[in-house]
Coordinates of C-alpha atoms in Angstrom, one line a residue:
M123 CA -9.9 16.2 -0.7
H124 CA -12.0 14.2 -2.8
C125 CA -11.8 13.7 -6.2
P126 CA -13.7 11.8 -8.4
G127 CA -11.9 11.7 -11.6
K128 CA -7.4 12.6 -12.3
A129 CA -5.6 11.9 -10.1
H130 CA -4.2 14.0 -7.3
I131 CA -2.1 14.4 -4.5
M132 CA -2.1 15.1 -0.5
H133 CA 0.4 16.0 1.7
C134 CA 0.2 16.5 5.2
P135 CA 3.1 17.2 7.7
G136 CA 1.3 16.7 10.1
K137 CA -0.9 15.2 12.5
A138 CA -3.4 12.0 9.9
H139 CA -5.3 12.7 6.7
I140 CA -7.6 10.9 4.5
T141 CA -7.7 10.7 1.6
Y142 CA -10.7 9.9 -0.9
C143 CA -11.0 9.2 -4.6
P144 CA -13.3 7.4 -6.1
G145 CA -11.7 7.2 -9.3
K146 CA -8.1 7.1 -11.1
A147 CA -5.5 6.1 -9.0
H148 CA -4.1 8.8 -6.3
T149 CA -2.0 9.0 -4.3
T150 CA -0.8 10.3 -0.2
Y151 CA 1.8 11.8 0.9
C152 CA 2.5 12.1 4.7
P153 CA 5.8 12.5 7.0
G154 CA 3.9 13.0 9.7
K155 CA 1.5 10.5 11.9
A156 CA -0.8 7.7 10.9
H157 CA -3.2 8.7 7.7
I158 CA -6.0 6.4 6.5
M159 CA -6.7 6.1 2.1
H160 CA -9.4 4.5 0.9
C161 CA -10.3 4.6 -2.8
P162 CA -13.3 2.6 -4.4
G163 CA -12.3 2.9 -7.8
K164 CA -8.3 2.2 -9.5
A165 CA -4.6 1.6 -8.7
H166 CA -3.8 4.1 -5.8
T167 CA -0.1 4.2 -3.2
M168 CA 0.3 5.2 -0.6
H169 CA 3.3 6.2 0.9
C170 CA 4.2 7.5 4.5
P171 CA 8.2 7.8 5.6
G172 CA 6.8 8.3 9.5
K173 CA 4.1 6.7 11.9
A174 CA 1.8 3.2 11.3
H175 CA -0.8 3.8 8.6
T176 CA -3.9 1.8 7.3
M177 CA -5.4 1.9 4.2
H178 CA -8.4 0.2 2.9
C179 CA -9.3 -0.9 -1.1
P180 CA -12.2 -2.6 -2.0
G181 CA -11.2 -2.3 -5.9
K182 CA -8.3 -3.3 -7.4
A183 CA -5.0 -3.9 -6.0
H184 CA -3.5 -1.2 -3.2
I185 CA 0.2 -0.9 -1.2
M186 CA 0.4 -1.0 2.4
H187 CA 4.1 0.2 3.5
C188 CA 5.0 0.2 7.8
P189 CA 8.6 0.5 8.3
G190 CA 8.4 -0.7 11.7
K191 CA 6.6 -3.2 13.2
A192 CA 4.2 -5.2 11.4
H193 CA 1.4 -4.4 9.9
I194 CA -2.2 -6.3 8.2
M195 CA -3.1 -5.5 4.8
Y196 CA -6.7 -6.7 3.9
C197 CA -8.1 -6.8 0.2
P198 CA -11.4 -8.0 -0.4
G199 CA -10.5 -7.1 -4.8
K200 CA -7.5 -8.7 -6.2
A201 CA -4.2 -8.7 -5.7
H202 CA -2.5 -6.6 -3.2
I203 CA 1.1 -6.5 -1.3
M204 CA 1.8 -6.0 2.4
Y205 CA 5.3 -3.9 3.1
C206 CA 7.4 -4.2 6.2
P207 CA 11.7 -3.3 6.3
G208 CA 13.2 -6.6 6.6
K209 CA 15.0 -8.8 4.1
A210 CA 14.2 -9.4 0.9
H211 CA 11.7 -11.5 0.0
T212 CA 9.7 -12.1 -3.2
T213 CA 5.5 -12.4 -2.4
Y214 CA 2.8 -14.4 -4.5
C215 CA -0.7 -12.2 -5.6
P216 CA -3.5 -14.3 -6.6
G217 CA -3.5 -11.0 -9.0
K218 CA -2.6 -8.3 -11.6
A219 CA 1.7 -7.9 -11.0
H220 CA 3.1 -4.8 -9.5
I221 CA 6.4 -3.8 -8.4
M222 CA 7.6 -2.9 -4.5
H223 CA 10.6 -1.4 -3.9
C224 CA 12.0 0.5 -1.0
P225 CA 14.9 1.4 -0.1
G226 CA 14.9 2.0 3.4
K227 CA 12.4 2.7 4.6
A228 CA 9.6 4.3 2.7
H229 CA 8.2 2.9 -1.0
I230 CA 5.9 4.2 -3.9
M231 CA 5.5 2.1 -6.4
Y232 CA 2.9 0.3 -8.1
C233 CA 2.4 -1.1 -11.4
P234 CA 0.3 -3.7 -12.3
G235 CA 1.0 -6.9 -14.5
K236 CA 1.7 -10.5 -13.8
A237 CA 4.7 -10.7 -11.4
H238 CA 5.4 -8.7 -8.7
T239 CA 9.2 -8.4 -6.1
T240 CA 8.7 -7.0 -3.1
Y241 CA 12.3 -5.6 -1.3
C242 CA 11.9 -4.8 2.5
P243 CA 14.7 -4.1 4.9
G244 CA 13.4 -4.3 7.7
K245 CA 10.9 -6.7 9.4
A246 CA 9.0 -9.3 8.8
H247 CA 5.5 -8.5 7.1
I248 CA 2.2 -10.7 6.2
M249 CA -0.1 -11.1 3.3
Q250 CA -4.1 -12.1 3.0
N251 CA -6.2 -12.8 -0.4
L252 CA -9.3 -13.2 -1.2
I253 CA -9.1 -17.6 -0.4
G254 CA -8.1 -16.3 3.5
R255 CA -4.5 -17.8 3.3
K256 CA -1.8 -15.9 5.1
I257 CA 1.7 -16.1 4.3
R258 CA 5.0 -15.1 6.6
V259 CA 8.2 -14.0 5.1

């Protein structure tokens, strides 16, 4: 699916899928296997209550969610968040504000601001920023 303008939604109840949007925000939902989302534009959100997935964004902030094992997120742009089901924790990102709330498995909320909070009832996660430092919780 290609969307050079406004938001779009992609639904895949089975195998992997890819969504590309060089424009505004977009959302991808996949209750099945892994999927990949790429957005060189503005904010975006990826939601997947199933298996692991990968998200790449060379632009603004982005969020990666994995309700299973540890995962890594790399963002050469602004702030970013990495979520993994574990205990409650707070993460600091050198960028705009955003908040991520996950009551169990899936999460889905992106909001640019100044500070952000991440709530995860699961395992450990890793966060890497432009400077290259890693933060474990």
